[in-house]
Short mmCIF file of N, CA and C in Angstrom, two decimals:
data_model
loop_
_atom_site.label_atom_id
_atom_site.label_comp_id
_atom_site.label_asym_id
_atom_site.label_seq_id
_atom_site.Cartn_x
_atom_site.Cartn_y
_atom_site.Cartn_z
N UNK A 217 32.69 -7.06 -1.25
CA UNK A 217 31.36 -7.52 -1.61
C UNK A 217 30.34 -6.78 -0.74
N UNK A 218 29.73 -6.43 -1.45
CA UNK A 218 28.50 -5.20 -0.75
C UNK A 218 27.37 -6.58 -0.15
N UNK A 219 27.04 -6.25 1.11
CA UNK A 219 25.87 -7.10 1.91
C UNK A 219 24.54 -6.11 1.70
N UNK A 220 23.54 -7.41 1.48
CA UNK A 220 22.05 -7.51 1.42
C UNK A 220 21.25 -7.11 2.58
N UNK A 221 20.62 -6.56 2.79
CA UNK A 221 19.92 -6.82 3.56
C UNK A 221 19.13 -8.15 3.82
N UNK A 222 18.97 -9.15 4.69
CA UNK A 222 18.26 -10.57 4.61
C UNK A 222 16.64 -10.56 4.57
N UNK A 223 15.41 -10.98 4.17
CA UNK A 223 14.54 -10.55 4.27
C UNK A 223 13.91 -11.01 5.58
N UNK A 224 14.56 -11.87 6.18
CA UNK A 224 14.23 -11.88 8.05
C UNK A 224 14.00 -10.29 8.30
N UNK A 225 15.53 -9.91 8.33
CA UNK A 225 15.48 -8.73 9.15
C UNK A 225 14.52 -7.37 8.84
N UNK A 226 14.42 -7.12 6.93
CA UNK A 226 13.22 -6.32 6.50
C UNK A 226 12.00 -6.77 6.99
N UNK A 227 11.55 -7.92 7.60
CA UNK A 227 9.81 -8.31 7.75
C UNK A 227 10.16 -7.85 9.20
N UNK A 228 11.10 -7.83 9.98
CA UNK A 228 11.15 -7.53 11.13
C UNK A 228 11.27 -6.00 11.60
N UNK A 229 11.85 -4.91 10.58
CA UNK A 229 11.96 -3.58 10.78
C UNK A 229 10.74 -3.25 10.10
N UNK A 230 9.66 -4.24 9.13
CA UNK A 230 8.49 -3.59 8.82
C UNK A 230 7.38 -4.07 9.88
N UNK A 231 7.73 -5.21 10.30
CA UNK A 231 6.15 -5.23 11.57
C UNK A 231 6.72 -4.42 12.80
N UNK A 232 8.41 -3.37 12.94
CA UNK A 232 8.61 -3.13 14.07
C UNK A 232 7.87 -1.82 13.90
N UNK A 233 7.91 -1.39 12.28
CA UNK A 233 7.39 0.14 12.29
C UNK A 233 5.92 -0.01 12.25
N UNK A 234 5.26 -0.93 11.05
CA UNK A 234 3.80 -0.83 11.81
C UNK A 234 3.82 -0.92 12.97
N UNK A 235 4.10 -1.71 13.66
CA UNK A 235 3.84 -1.56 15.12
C UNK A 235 4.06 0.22 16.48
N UNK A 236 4.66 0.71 15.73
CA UNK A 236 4.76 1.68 16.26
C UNK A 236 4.07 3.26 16.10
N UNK A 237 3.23 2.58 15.30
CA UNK A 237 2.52 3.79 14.52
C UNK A 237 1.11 3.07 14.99
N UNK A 238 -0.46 3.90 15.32
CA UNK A 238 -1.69 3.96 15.58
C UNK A 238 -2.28 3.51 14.31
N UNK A 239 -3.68 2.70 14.81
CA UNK A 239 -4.92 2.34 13.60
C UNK A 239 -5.84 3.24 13.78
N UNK A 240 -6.20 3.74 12.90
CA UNK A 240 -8.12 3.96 13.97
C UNK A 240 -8.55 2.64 14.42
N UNK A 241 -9.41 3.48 15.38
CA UNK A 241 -10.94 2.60 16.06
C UNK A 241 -11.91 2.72 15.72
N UNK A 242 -12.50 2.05 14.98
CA UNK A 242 -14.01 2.57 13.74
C UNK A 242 -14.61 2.76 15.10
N UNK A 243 -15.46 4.14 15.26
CA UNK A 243 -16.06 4.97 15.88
C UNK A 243 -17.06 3.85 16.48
N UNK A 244 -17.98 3.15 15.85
CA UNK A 244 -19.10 1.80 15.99
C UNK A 244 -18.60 0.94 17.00
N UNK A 245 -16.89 0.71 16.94
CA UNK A 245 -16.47 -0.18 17.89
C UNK A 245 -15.73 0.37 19.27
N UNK A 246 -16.07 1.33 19.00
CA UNK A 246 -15.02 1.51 20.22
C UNK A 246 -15.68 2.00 21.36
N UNK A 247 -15.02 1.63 22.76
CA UNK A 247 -15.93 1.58 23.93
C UNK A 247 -16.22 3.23 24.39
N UNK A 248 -17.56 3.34 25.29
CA UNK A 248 -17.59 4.13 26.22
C UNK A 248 -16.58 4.12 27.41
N UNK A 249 -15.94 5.12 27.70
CA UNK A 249 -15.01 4.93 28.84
C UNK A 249 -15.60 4.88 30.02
N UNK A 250 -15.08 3.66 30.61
CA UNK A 250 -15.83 3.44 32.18
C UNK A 250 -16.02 4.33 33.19
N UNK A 251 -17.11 4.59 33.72
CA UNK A 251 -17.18 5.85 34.42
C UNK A 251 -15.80 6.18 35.31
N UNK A 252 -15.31 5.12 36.06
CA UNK A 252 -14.50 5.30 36.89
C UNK A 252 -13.10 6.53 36.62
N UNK A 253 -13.42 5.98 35.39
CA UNK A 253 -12.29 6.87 34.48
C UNK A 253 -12.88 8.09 33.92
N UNK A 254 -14.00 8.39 33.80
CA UNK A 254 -14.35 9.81 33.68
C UNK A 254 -14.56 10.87 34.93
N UNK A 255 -14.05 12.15 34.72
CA UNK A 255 -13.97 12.93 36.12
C UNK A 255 -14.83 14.18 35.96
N UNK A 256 -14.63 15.09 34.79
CA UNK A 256 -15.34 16.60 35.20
C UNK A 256 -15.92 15.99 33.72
N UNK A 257 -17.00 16.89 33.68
CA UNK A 257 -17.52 16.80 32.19
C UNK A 257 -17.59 18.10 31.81
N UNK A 258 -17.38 18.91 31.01
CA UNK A 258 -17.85 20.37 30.88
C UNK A 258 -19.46 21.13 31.44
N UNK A 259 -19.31 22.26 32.32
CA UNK A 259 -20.41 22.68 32.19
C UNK A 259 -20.87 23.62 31.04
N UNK A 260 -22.36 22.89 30.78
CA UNK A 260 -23.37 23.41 29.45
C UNK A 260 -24.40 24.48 29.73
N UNK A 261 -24.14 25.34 28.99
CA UNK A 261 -25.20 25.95 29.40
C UNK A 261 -26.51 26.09 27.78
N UNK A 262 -26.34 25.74 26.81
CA UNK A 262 -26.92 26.25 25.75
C UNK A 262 -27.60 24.32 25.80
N UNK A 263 -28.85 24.97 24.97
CA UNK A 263 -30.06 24.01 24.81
C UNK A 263 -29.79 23.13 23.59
N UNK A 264 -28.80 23.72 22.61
CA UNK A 264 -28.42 22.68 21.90
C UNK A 264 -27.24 22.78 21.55
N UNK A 265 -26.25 22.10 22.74
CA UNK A 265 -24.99 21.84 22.51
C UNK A 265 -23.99 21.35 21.33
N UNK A 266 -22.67 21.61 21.25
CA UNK A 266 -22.65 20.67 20.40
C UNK A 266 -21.30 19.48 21.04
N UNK A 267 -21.33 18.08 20.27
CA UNK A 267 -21.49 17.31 21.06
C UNK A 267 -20.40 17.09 20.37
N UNK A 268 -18.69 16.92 21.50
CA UNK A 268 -17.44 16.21 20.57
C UNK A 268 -16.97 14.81 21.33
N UNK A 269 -16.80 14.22 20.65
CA UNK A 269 -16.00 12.88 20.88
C UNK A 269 -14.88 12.57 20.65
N UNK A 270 -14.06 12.06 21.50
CA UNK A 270 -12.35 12.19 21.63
C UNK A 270 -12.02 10.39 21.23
N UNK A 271 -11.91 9.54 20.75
CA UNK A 271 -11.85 8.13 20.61
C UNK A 271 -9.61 8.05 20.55
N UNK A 272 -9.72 6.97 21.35
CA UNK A 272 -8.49 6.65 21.71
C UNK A 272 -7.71 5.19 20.61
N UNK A 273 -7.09 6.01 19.73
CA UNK A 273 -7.17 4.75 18.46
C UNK A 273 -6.36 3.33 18.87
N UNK A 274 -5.81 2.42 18.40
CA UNK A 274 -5.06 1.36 18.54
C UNK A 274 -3.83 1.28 18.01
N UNK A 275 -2.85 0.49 19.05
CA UNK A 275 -1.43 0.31 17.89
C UNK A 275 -0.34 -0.49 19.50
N UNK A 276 0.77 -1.08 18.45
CA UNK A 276 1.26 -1.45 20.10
C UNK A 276 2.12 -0.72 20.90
N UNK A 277 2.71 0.84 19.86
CA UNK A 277 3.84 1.24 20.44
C UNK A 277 2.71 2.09 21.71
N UNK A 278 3.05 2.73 22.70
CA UNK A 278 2.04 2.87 24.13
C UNK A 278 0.61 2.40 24.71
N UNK A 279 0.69 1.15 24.09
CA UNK A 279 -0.09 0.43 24.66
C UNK A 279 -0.62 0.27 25.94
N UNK A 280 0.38 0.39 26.74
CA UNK A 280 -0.04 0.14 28.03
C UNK A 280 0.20 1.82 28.55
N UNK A 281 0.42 2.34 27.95
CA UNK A 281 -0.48 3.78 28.75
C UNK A 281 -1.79 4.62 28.48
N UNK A 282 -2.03 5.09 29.67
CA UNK A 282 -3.16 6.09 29.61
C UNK A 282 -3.22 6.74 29.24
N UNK A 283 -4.26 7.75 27.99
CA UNK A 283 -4.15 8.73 28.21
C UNK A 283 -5.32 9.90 28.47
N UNK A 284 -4.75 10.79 29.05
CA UNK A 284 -6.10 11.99 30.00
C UNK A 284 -6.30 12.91 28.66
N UNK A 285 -7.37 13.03 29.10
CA UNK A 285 -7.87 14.05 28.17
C UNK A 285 -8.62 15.30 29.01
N UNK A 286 -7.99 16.26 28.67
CA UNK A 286 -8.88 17.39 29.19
C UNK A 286 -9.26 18.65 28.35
N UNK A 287 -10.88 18.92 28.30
CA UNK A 287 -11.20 20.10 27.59
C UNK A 287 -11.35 21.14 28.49
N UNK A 288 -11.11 22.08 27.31
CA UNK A 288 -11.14 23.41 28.27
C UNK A 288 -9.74 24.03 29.63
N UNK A 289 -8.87 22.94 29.44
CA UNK A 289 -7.95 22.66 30.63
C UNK A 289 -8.54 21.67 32.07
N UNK A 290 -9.88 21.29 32.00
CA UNK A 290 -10.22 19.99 32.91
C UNK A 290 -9.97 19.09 32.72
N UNK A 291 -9.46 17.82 33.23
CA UNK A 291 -9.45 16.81 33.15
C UNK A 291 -11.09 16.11 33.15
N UNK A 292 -11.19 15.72 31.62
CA UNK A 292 -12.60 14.90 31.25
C UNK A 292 -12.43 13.19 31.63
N UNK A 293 -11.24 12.68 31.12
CA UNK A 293 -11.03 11.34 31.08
C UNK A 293 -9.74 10.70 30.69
N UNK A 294 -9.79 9.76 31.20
CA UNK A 294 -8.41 8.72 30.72
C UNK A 294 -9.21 7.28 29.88
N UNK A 295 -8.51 7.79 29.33
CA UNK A 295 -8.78 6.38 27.81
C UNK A 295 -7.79 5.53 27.28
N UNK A 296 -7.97 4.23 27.41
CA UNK A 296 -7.07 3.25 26.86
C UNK A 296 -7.33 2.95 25.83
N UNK A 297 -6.70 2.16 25.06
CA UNK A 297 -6.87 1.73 23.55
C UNK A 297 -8.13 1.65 23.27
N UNK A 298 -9.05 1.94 21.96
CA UNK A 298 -10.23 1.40 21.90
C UNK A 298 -11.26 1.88 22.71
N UNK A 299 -11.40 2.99 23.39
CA UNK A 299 -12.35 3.35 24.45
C UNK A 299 -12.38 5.40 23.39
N UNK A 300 -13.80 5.57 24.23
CA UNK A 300 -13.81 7.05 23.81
C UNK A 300 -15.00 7.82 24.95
N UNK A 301 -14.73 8.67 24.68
CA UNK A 301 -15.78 9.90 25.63
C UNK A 301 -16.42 10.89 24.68
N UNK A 302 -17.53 11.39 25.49
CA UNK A 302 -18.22 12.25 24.58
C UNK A 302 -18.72 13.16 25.54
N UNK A 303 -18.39 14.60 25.11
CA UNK A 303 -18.81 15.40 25.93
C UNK A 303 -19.36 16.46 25.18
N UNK A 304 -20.15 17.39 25.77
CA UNK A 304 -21.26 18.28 25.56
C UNK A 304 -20.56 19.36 25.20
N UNK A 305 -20.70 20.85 24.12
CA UNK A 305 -20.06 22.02 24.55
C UNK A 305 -20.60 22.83 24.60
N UNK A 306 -20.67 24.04 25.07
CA UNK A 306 -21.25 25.52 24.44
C UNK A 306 -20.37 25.63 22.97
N UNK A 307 -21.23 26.52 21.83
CA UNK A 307 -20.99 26.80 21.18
C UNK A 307 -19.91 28.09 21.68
N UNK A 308 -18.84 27.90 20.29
CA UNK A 308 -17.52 28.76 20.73
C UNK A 308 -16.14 27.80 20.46
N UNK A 309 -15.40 28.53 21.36
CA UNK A 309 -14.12 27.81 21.25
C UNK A 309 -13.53 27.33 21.95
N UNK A 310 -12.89 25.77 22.12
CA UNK A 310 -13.01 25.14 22.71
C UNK A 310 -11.55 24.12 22.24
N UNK A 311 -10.68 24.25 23.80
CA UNK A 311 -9.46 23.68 23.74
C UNK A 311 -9.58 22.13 24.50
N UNK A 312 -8.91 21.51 23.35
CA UNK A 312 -9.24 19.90 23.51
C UNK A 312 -7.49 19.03 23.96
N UNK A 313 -7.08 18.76 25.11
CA UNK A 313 -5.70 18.45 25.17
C UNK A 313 -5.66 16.87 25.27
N UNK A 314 -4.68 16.31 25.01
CA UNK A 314 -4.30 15.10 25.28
C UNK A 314 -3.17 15.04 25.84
N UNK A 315 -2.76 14.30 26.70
CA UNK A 315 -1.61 13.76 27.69
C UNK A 315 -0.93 12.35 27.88
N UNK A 316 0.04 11.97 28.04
CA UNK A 316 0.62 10.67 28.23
C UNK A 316 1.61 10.95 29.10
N UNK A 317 1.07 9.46 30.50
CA UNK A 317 2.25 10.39 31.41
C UNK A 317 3.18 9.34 30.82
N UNK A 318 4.90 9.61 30.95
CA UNK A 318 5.57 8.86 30.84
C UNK A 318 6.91 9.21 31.56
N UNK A 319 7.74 8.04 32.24
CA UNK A 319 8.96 7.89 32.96
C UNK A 319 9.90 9.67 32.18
N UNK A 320 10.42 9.14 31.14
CA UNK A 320 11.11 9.84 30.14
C UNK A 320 11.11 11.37 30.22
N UNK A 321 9.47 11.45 30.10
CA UNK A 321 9.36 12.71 29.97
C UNK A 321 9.27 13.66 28.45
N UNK A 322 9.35 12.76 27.30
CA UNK A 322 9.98 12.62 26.32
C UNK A 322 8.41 12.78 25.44
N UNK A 323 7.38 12.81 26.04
CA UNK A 323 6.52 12.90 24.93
C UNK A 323 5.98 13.91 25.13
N UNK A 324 5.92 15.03 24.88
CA UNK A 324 4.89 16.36 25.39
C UNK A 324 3.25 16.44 25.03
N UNK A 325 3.09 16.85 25.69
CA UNK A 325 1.03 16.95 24.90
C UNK A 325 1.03 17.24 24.27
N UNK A 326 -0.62 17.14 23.72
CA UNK A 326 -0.64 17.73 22.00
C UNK A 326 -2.20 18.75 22.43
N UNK A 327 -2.21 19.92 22.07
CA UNK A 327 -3.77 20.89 22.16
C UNK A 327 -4.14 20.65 21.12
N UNK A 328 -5.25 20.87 20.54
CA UNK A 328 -6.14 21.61 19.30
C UNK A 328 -7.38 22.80 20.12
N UNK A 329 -6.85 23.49 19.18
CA UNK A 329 -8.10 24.53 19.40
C UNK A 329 -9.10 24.41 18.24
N UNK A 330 -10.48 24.07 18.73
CA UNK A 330 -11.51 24.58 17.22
C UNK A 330 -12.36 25.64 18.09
N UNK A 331 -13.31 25.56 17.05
CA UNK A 331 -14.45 26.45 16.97
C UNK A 331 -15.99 25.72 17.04
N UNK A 332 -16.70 25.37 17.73
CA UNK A 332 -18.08 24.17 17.62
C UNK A 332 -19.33 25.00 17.54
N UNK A 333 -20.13 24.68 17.02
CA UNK A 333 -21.17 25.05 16.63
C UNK A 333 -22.35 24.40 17.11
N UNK A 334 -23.84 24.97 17.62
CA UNK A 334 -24.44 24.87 18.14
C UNK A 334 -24.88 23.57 17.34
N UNK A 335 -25.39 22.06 18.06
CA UNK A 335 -25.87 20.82 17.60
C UNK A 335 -24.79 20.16 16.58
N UNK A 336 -23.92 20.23 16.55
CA UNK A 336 -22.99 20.14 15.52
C UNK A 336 -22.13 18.59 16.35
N UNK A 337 -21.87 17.79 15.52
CA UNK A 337 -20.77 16.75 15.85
C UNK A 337 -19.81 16.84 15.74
N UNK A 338 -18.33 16.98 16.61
CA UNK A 338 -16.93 16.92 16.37
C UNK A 338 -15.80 15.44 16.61
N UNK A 339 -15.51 15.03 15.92
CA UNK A 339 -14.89 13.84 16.31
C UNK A 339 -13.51 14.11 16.04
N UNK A 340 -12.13 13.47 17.16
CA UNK A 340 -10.99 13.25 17.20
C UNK A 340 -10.48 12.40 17.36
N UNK A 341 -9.46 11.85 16.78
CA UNK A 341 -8.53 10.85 17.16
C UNK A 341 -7.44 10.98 17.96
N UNK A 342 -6.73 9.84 18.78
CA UNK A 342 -5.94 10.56 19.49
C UNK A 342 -5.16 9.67 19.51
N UNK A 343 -3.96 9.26 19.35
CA UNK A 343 -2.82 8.07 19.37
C UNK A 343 -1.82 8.25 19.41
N UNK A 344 -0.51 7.57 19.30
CA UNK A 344 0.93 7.40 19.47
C UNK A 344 1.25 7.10 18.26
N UNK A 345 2.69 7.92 18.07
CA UNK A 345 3.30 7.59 16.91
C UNK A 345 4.64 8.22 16.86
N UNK A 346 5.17 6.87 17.29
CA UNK A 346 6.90 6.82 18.00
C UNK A 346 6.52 7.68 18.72
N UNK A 347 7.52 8.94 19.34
CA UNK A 347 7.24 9.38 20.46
C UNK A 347 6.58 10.63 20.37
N UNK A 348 5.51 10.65 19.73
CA UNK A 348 4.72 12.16 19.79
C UNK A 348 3.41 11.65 19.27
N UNK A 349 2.64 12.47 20.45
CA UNK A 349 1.28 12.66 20.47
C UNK A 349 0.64 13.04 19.54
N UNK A 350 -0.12 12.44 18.49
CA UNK A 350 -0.92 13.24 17.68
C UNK A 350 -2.45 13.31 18.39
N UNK A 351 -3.38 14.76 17.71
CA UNK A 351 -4.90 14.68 17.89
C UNK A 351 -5.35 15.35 17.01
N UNK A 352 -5.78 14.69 16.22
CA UNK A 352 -6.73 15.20 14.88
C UNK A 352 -7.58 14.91 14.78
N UNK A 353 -9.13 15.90 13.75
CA UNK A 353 -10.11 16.21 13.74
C UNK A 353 -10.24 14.95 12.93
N UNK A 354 -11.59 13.84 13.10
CA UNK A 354 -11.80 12.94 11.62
C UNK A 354 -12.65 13.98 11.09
N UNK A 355 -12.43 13.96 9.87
CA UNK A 355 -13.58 14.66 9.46
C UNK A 355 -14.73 13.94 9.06
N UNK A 356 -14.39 12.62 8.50
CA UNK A 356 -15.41 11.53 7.68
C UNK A 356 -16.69 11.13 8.97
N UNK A 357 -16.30 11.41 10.24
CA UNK A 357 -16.89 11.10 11.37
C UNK A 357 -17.63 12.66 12.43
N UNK A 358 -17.84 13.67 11.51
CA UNK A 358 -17.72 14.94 12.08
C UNK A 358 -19.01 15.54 10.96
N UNK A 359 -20.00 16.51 11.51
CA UNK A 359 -20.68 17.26 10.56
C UNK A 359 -20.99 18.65 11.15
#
């Protein structure tokens, strides 16, 4: 006799996988990161920068870690769930990293390289999902 799966155990392998996968943070809600936690900011030199924002989305799988963000290869900030930074750029190109430290060792960073444009808005997301870092451009939040 072939066994069922019980539907206990399916509601339990489906809130285990939502749970392990990131939400967004509607851009409106989500915090400024406390200064304490911001360190270098990029230096600007052009009169009308353009201006990207890194927002740190929600979910429970790494919850309780940090993660750093550094452009350019500086360390800009560490952001917890729900928090974001915004920093200034020269127009050009411009490497945006994310980090998670962890015991394991098991999650590696994630880069993006773009291209920003003078006065221009860039927005990213940045979250966990199982064990790899994603960081992608929103676009719906970007002009």
């Amino acid at each position: 006799m072939k066994s069922r799966p019980s539907i206990v155990s399916m509601l339990f392998v489906a809130c285990f996988a939502a749970g392990c996968g990131t939400s967004p943070t509607p851009l409106h809600e989500a915090r400024e990161v406390p200064p304490a936690r911001v360190f270098e900011r990029p230096v600007v030199k052009s009169t009308n920068p353009a201006k990207v924002t890194i927002v740190r989305d929600q979910g429970l799988h790494g919850a309780e870690h940090v993660f750093t963000i550094l452009v350019n290869g500086r360390q800009v900030a560490e952001l917890r769930q729900g928090e974001k930074v915004i920093v200034s750029a020269d127009p050009g190109t411009v490497f945006i990293e994310a980090r998670m430290f962890n015991i394991t060792g098991r999650v590696p960073p994630v880069q993006v390289e773009t291209n920003v444009q003078e006065g221009k808005t860039y927005t990213y997301r940045v979250g966990l999902d199982e064990l790899t870092l994603r960081l992608l451009r929103d676009l719906s939040a970007s002009n």
